[in-house]
Short mmCIF file of C-alpha atoms in Angstrom, two decimals:
data_model
loop_
_atom_site.label_atom_id
_atom_site.label_comp_id
_atom_site.label_asym_id
_atom_site.label_seq_id
_atom_site.Cartn_x
_atom_site.Cartn_y
_atom_site.Cartn_z
CA MET A 1 250.96 -52.35 107.41
CA THR A 2 252.64 -52.12 110.68
CA SER A 3 254.05 -55.45 112.14
CA PRO A 4 252.91 -56.43 115.39
CA GLN A 5 255.00 -56.16 118.26
CA ASN A 6 256.61 -59.47 119.23
CA ILE A 7 258.16 -60.57 122.67
CA ALA A 8 259.93 -63.86 123.47
CA ALA A 9 261.53 -66.19 126.24
CA TRP A 10 265.19 -65.92 124.93
CA LEU A 11 267.71 -68.80 125.72
CA PRO A 12 271.09 -66.89 125.65
CA GLY A 13 273.32 -70.22 125.71
CA VAL A 14 273.86 -73.81 127.06
CA GLY A 15 273.50 -73.40 130.96
CA LYS A 16 271.99 -69.87 130.97
CA GLN A 17 268.69 -68.73 132.58
CA LEU A 18 265.89 -67.60 129.86
CA GLU A 19 265.46 -63.84 129.33
CA VAL A 20 262.14 -62.37 128.25
CA GLY A 21 262.57 -59.59 125.71
CA PRO A 22 261.68 -58.00 122.50
CA ALA A 23 261.98 -60.11 119.35
CA ASP A 24 261.38 -59.14 115.43
CA THR A 25 258.10 -60.36 114.15
CA PRO A 26 258.79 -62.74 111.47
CA VAL A 27 257.60 -62.78 107.94
CA PRO A 28 256.31 -66.02 106.34
CA ASP A 29 258.02 -67.46 103.10
CA ASN A 30 256.44 -69.41 100.47
CA ASN A 31 255.06 -72.38 102.48
CA GLU A 32 255.04 -70.88 106.01
CA LEU A 33 252.33 -69.52 108.47
CA LEU A 34 252.82 -66.87 110.90
CA VAL A 35 250.91 -67.75 114.09
CA GLU A 36 249.79 -65.59 117.16
CA VAL A 37 250.68 -68.06 119.48
CA LYS A 38 248.10 -68.73 122.43
CA ALA A 39 249.38 -71.94 123.98
CA VAL A 40 252.69 -73.88 124.10
CA ALA A 41 253.10 -77.36 125.62
CA VAL A 42 256.06 -77.39 128.02
CA GLN A 43 258.46 -80.45 127.13
CA PRO A 44 261.16 -82.23 128.92
CA ALA A 45 263.26 -81.79 125.80
CA GLU A 46 263.34 -78.12 126.37
CA TYR A 47 265.25 -78.08 129.86
CA LYS A 48 267.75 -80.66 128.48
CA ILE A 49 268.62 -78.30 125.67
CA GLN A 50 269.03 -75.39 128.06
CA GLU A 51 271.46 -77.92 130.19
CA GLY A 52 273.41 -79.44 127.04
CA VAL A 53 271.80 -82.73 127.71
CA LEU A 54 270.43 -82.76 124.41
CA PRO A 55 273.39 -81.39 122.20
CA PHE A 56 271.27 -79.53 119.40
CA PRO A 57 273.91 -77.34 117.52
CA LEU A 58 271.70 -74.23 118.01
CA LYS A 59 272.87 -70.75 117.14
CA TYR A 60 272.58 -68.66 120.43
CA PRO A 61 270.65 -66.68 121.63
CA THR A 62 267.71 -68.50 120.47
CA ILE A 63 263.96 -69.10 121.17
CA ILE A 64 262.74 -72.74 121.29
CA GLY A 65 259.39 -74.42 122.11
CA LEU A 66 258.00 -76.76 119.34
CA SER A 67 254.50 -77.54 120.00
CA PHE A 68 252.07 -74.59 120.17
CA SER A 69 248.88 -73.64 119.08
CA GLY A 70 247.17 -70.13 117.93
CA VAL A 71 245.51 -68.18 115.19
CA VAL A 72 247.11 -67.78 111.78
CA VAL A 73 247.75 -64.03 111.08
CA ASN A 74 249.64 -64.35 107.83
CA VAL A 75 250.46 -66.91 105.19
CA GLY A 76 253.19 -67.41 102.42
CA SER A 77 252.43 -67.35 98.82
CA ALA A 78 252.29 -70.99 98.51
CA VAL A 79 250.08 -71.88 101.41
CA THR A 80 246.89 -73.70 100.26
CA ARG A 81 245.36 -75.29 103.30
CA PHE A 82 245.24 -72.40 105.84
CA LYS A 83 243.93 -69.00 105.82
CA ILE A 84 244.12 -65.91 108.27
CA GLY A 85 241.96 -66.37 111.18
CA ASP A 86 242.16 -70.26 111.28
CA ARG A 87 242.72 -71.85 114.81
CA ILE A 88 245.81 -74.16 114.55
CA VAL A 89 247.90 -76.58 116.56
CA THR A 90 251.51 -77.15 115.14
CA ASN A 91 254.93 -78.45 115.54
CA SER A 92 257.35 -75.93 114.20
CA ALA A 93 260.56 -78.11 114.39
CA GLY A 94 262.49 -75.12 115.32
CA THR A 95 265.26 -76.72 117.10
CA ILE A 96 265.70 -78.81 114.00
CA ARG A 97 265.67 -75.79 111.67
CA ASN A 98 267.95 -73.73 114.17
CA ASP A 99 265.82 -70.85 113.41
CA SER A 100 264.62 -68.77 116.57
CA ARG A 101 261.80 -67.53 114.26
CA PHE A 102 260.09 -70.94 114.67
CA GLY A 103 260.55 -71.00 118.35
CA GLY A 104 257.06 -71.46 120.34
CA TYR A 105 257.96 -69.30 123.36
CA GLN A 106 257.13 -65.80 121.47
CA ARG A 107 253.92 -63.94 120.65
CA TYR A 108 254.33 -64.55 117.00
CA ALA A 109 256.05 -67.54 115.53
CA LEU A 110 256.48 -69.05 112.10
CA THR A 111 255.70 -72.85 111.03
CA THR A 112 254.84 -74.81 108.04
CA GLN A 113 251.32 -75.95 106.80
CA GLU A 114 252.58 -79.76 106.55
CA LEU A 115 253.26 -79.74 110.52
CA THR A 116 250.04 -77.92 111.24
CA ALA A 117 246.31 -78.83 111.86
CA LYS A 118 242.93 -77.23 112.20
CA ILE A 119 241.44 -77.35 115.78
CA GLY A 120 238.00 -75.86 115.23
CA ASP A 121 236.75 -74.62 118.45
CA VAL A 122 238.86 -76.95 120.63
CA PRO A 123 240.64 -74.63 123.60
CA PHE A 124 244.18 -73.60 122.78
CA GLU A 125 245.71 -75.25 125.82
CA GLN A 126 243.99 -78.63 125.22
CA ALA A 127 244.95 -78.40 121.56
CA ALA A 128 248.75 -77.43 122.59
CA ALA A 129 248.83 -80.54 124.95
CA VAL A 130 248.00 -82.92 122.18
CA SER A 131 250.48 -81.37 119.85
CA ASN A 132 253.28 -83.80 120.72
CA LEU A 133 251.16 -86.71 119.45
CA TYR A 134 253.56 -86.49 116.41
CA GLY A 135 256.17 -88.49 118.59
CA ALA A 136 253.93 -91.12 119.68
CA ALA A 137 252.75 -91.76 116.18
CA SER A 138 256.37 -91.80 114.71
CA ALA A 139 257.33 -93.90 117.35
CA LEU A 140 254.61 -96.58 117.16
CA PHE A 141 254.19 -96.36 113.42
CA LEU A 142 257.44 -95.56 111.68
CA HIS A 143 260.06 -96.98 114.10
CA LEU A 144 258.11 -99.96 115.88
CA GLY A 145 256.41 -100.95 112.77
CA LEU A 146 252.91 -101.19 114.29
CA GLU A 147 249.72 -100.60 112.01
CA LYS A 148 247.88 -97.45 112.17
CA PRO A 149 244.43 -96.81 113.10
CA SER A 150 242.00 -97.64 110.22
CA GLY A 151 238.69 -96.20 111.84
CA PRO A 152 235.69 -97.95 113.38
CA PRO A 153 235.11 -100.64 113.88
CA THR A 154 238.69 -100.96 115.83
CA PRO A 155 240.32 -104.12 114.16
CA LYS A 156 241.68 -106.69 116.53
CA ARG A 157 245.47 -106.96 116.04
CA ASP A 158 247.70 -109.83 117.32
CA GLY A 159 250.39 -108.73 119.89
CA LYS A 160 250.87 -106.81 122.87
CA VAL A 161 252.40 -103.53 123.05
CA LEU A 162 254.28 -102.50 126.40
CA ILE A 163 254.46 -98.57 127.16
CA TRP A 164 256.40 -97.66 129.93
CA GLY A 165 255.65 -94.42 131.40
CA ALA A 166 251.98 -94.54 130.04
CA SER A 167 250.92 -91.44 132.23
CA SER A 168 253.38 -89.13 130.68
CA SER A 169 251.92 -87.08 127.79
CA PHE A 170 254.07 -88.81 125.36
CA GLY A 171 252.96 -92.36 126.87
CA ALA A 172 249.49 -91.29 126.97
CA TYR A 173 249.00 -90.62 123.32
CA ALA A 174 251.08 -93.71 122.46
CA THR A 175 248.80 -95.61 124.73
CA GLN A 176 245.66 -94.11 123.01
CA LEU A 177 247.02 -94.78 119.44
CA ALA A 178 248.20 -98.14 119.80
CA ALA A 179 244.75 -99.18 121.52
CA GLU A 180 242.84 -97.50 118.70
CA ALA A 181 244.97 -99.44 116.18
CA GLY A 182 243.59 -102.77 117.90
CA TYR A 183 246.71 -103.66 119.90
CA THR A 184 246.57 -104.96 123.56
CA VAL A 185 248.26 -102.28 125.55
CA VAL A 186 250.08 -102.88 128.83
CA GLY A 187 250.81 -99.77 130.56
CA VAL A 188 253.50 -99.09 133.13
CA ALA A 189 253.08 -96.14 135.43
CA SER A 190 253.03 -94.90 139.06
CA ALA A 191 250.07 -96.60 141.13
CA ARG A 192 248.39 -93.28 141.60
CA ASN A 193 247.80 -92.86 137.88
CA ALA A 194 246.60 -96.50 137.16
CA GLU A 195 243.14 -95.25 136.39
CA LEU A 196 244.18 -92.41 134.10
CA VAL A 197 246.22 -95.09 132.22
CA ARG A 198 243.26 -97.46 131.75
CA SER A 199 241.40 -94.64 130.71
CA PHE A 200 243.67 -94.09 127.87
CA GLY A 201 242.73 -97.59 126.74
CA ALA A 202 245.40 -99.86 128.31
CA ALA A 203 243.99 -103.31 128.69
CA HIS A 204 246.50 -104.15 131.79
CA PHE A 205 248.32 -101.97 134.18
CA VAL A 206 251.32 -102.52 136.09
CA ASP A 207 252.97 -100.41 138.92
CA ARG A 208 256.45 -99.30 137.94
CA ASN A 209 257.44 -99.15 141.57
CA SER A 210 256.13 -102.61 142.43
CA ALA A 211 258.74 -105.05 143.68
CA THR A 212 257.39 -107.53 141.28
CA VAL A 213 257.14 -105.39 138.23
CA SER A 214 259.59 -107.56 136.37
CA ASP A 215 257.63 -110.71 136.94
CA GLU A 216 254.44 -109.22 136.21
CA LEU A 217 255.51 -107.88 132.84
CA ILE A 218 257.25 -111.23 132.12
CA ALA A 219 254.12 -112.95 132.64
CA LEU A 220 252.03 -110.67 130.37
CA GLY A 221 254.47 -111.04 127.77
CA PRO A 222 255.97 -111.44 125.18
CA PHE A 223 255.41 -108.17 123.36
CA LYS A 224 255.29 -107.22 119.71
CA ALA A 225 256.73 -103.68 120.51
CA VAL A 226 258.28 -101.98 123.87
CA LEU A 227 258.19 -98.29 124.05
CA ALA A 228 259.90 -96.39 126.91
CA ALA A 229 257.98 -93.00 126.68
CA ALA A 230 259.14 -91.87 130.24
CA ASP A 231 262.19 -93.92 131.84
CA ALA A 232 265.05 -93.58 133.93
CA ALA A 233 268.01 -95.83 134.23
CA PRO A 234 266.43 -98.51 136.72
CA ASP A 235 263.53 -98.65 134.42
CA GLN A 236 265.63 -99.75 131.47
CA VAL A 237 267.19 -102.36 133.57
CA VAL A 238 263.75 -103.74 134.22
CA LEU A 239 262.94 -103.66 130.57
CA GLY A 240 266.29 -105.64 129.90
CA ARG A 241 265.22 -108.15 132.26
CA VAL A 242 261.72 -108.68 130.75
CA LEU A 243 263.10 -108.80 127.10
CA SER A 244 265.61 -111.11 128.08
CA ALA A 245 263.23 -113.45 129.54
CA HIS A 246 261.40 -113.42 126.28
CA GLY A 247 264.43 -114.38 124.18
CA GLY A 248 265.80 -110.78 123.63
CA GLY A 249 264.64 -107.76 121.37
CA SER A 250 264.53 -103.93 121.83
CA PHE A 251 262.79 -101.28 123.31
CA LEU A 252 262.69 -97.73 121.86
CA SER A 253 263.35 -95.00 124.42
CA THR A 254 262.80 -91.24 124.44
CA MET A 255 266.56 -90.62 125.58
CA GLY A 256 268.34 -93.75 124.22
CA LEU A 257 270.25 -95.88 126.56
CA ARG A 258 270.97 -94.24 129.94
CA PRO A 259 274.57 -93.82 131.11
CA GLY A 260 275.52 -96.77 133.28
CA VAL A 261 272.92 -99.22 132.19
CA THR A 262 274.28 -102.69 130.98
CA LEU A 263 271.61 -104.72 128.80
CA PRO A 264 271.37 -108.39 128.91
CA VAL A 265 272.89 -110.08 125.81
CA GLY A 266 270.36 -110.14 122.98
CA VAL A 267 268.67 -106.85 124.38
CA GLU A 268 269.03 -103.38 122.73
CA GLY A 269 267.94 -99.88 123.80
CA LYS A 270 267.17 -97.63 120.75
CA PHE A 271 266.68 -93.68 120.37
CA ALA A 272 264.99 -91.94 117.43
CA GLN A 273 264.57 -88.14 116.75
CA TYR A 274 260.89 -88.08 115.84
CA VAL A 275 260.82 -84.52 114.48
CA ASP A 276 262.98 -85.31 111.88
CA ASP A 277 260.67 -88.04 110.58
CA TYR A 278 258.07 -85.45 109.43
CA LEU A 279 260.83 -83.14 107.83
CA ASP A 280 261.79 -86.20 105.46
CA PRO A 281 260.16 -86.18 102.23
CA LYS A 282 260.06 -89.86 101.98
CA ASN A 283 257.46 -89.78 104.93
CA LYS A 284 255.11 -87.49 103.37
CA ASP A 285 252.12 -89.77 103.28
CA SER A 286 252.61 -90.38 107.05
CA THR A 287 252.90 -86.66 107.83
CA GLU A 288 249.86 -85.61 105.79
CA TRP A 289 247.99 -88.62 107.41
CA LEU A 290 248.91 -87.26 110.99
CA TRP A 291 248.34 -83.59 110.84
CA TRP A 292 245.78 -83.26 108.19
CA ASP A 293 243.70 -86.45 108.69
CA TYR A 294 243.81 -88.19 112.06
CA LEU A 295 244.86 -85.18 114.19
CA GLU A 296 242.13 -82.75 112.66
CA GLN A 297 239.55 -85.63 112.94
CA ALA A 298 240.43 -86.60 116.52
CA LEU A 299 240.86 -83.26 118.00
CA GLN A 300 237.38 -81.81 116.50
CA GLU A 301 235.43 -85.10 117.32
CA ARG A 302 236.99 -85.05 120.73
CA LYS A 303 238.17 -88.53 120.31
CA LEU A 304 241.45 -88.16 122.16
CA ARG A 305 241.53 -88.03 125.82
CA VAL A 306 243.86 -85.22 126.95
CA VAL A 307 246.25 -85.39 129.64
CA PRO A 308 245.18 -82.90 132.45
CA VAL A 309 246.50 -79.53 131.55
CA THR A 310 247.87 -76.87 133.88
CA ARG A 311 248.06 -73.22 132.80
CA ILE A 312 251.37 -72.23 134.68
CA GLY A 313 251.37 -68.49 133.14
CA GLY A 314 252.87 -66.43 130.56
CA LEU A 315 256.40 -66.28 128.92
CA GLU A 316 257.85 -65.14 132.36
CA LYS A 317 256.95 -68.65 133.81
CA VAL A 318 258.66 -70.89 131.20
CA GLN A 319 261.87 -71.06 133.35
CA GLU A 320 259.85 -72.25 136.30
CA ALA A 321 258.20 -74.74 134.26
CA TRP A 322 261.39 -76.15 133.01
CA ASN A 323 262.73 -76.24 136.56
CA LEU A 324 259.48 -78.27 137.77
CA LEU A 325 260.02 -80.71 135.03
CA HIS A 326 263.70 -81.12 135.93
CA LYS A 327 262.74 -81.84 139.49
CA GLY A 328 260.52 -84.41 138.59
CA ALA A 329 257.53 -82.53 140.05
CA VAL A 330 255.16 -83.04 137.24
CA SER A 331 253.05 -86.18 136.77
CA GLY A 332 249.78 -87.00 134.92
CA GLU A 333 249.69 -83.49 133.76
CA ARG A 334 250.72 -81.10 131.04
CA LEU A 335 252.14 -77.84 131.75
CA VAL A 336 251.18 -74.84 129.25
CA ILE A 337 252.74 -71.64 128.86
CA THR A 338 249.93 -68.77 127.27
CA PRO A 339 252.32 -66.20 125.79
CA GLY A 340 249.64 -63.37 125.06
CA LEU A 341 248.18 -63.44 128.56
CA GLU A 342 250.92 -62.16 130.99
#
């Protein structure tokens, strides 16, 4: 059998521009799937790896891209849950594995069955856009200690959850998960995304650019959990002020405490690497719940409201997509790359 021809967007090294070129077609090992990649969700962490802001110890040249959807074209001998022809969405954890074969920005990529969900007839672009739900679930349920959704009827749980950056893809899914779990969500984003954030299930909306944002949040608190899903240094200063007004506490940030930010006494900014959670055997039950139970059902029953998706193009457009994210030119939408449609 002749291996299909592969092509990839290669990252030659830190600070270097992407180069599109040939790649070997991977062969799946025992627990692995070979996927014909149909859509890759572009993430801010990717351009930060390129710039060296996120110092992953990667062997270059490499292929990154974590969250993608596609069709299974080959399976390893120990794979029991998937078969050739299945339409799936996955997180390959490629940067954690330091293995370019698992990078999503190529036509054929490897992944594992543990971090994969079937998508039925959901469009590939939409499925890929939901694939970073894993980060929101990990943040809320493993790191912030909230209860997971338990199915209808939705329970009413004590405590408010503050999500800063609720119109980002990360924040959007965190908002939906927290609301579905029964918590009262306070969403913070730019005013132009107010209705979008409310549509995700936020009970209260606060404009991040308002001159009274601190006072409004202090009045709505205290908070059972605080997640900074998309935040800059000035945002963290506001979060510090709000938490301090309620006696202290901590917030979880996707980037950790920003350089130059000094928080009040009794307030802490924390960071977590969410992909690691799903590779840890002690979290096996949470991993299977998310990928094989919740995500499959939520996708196929159209339960999740997807952040608007914009297809920017094929592999030759990955660098352009990263540049747009770096410039802050993307808001309230998710950029998607489609490797097979150049």
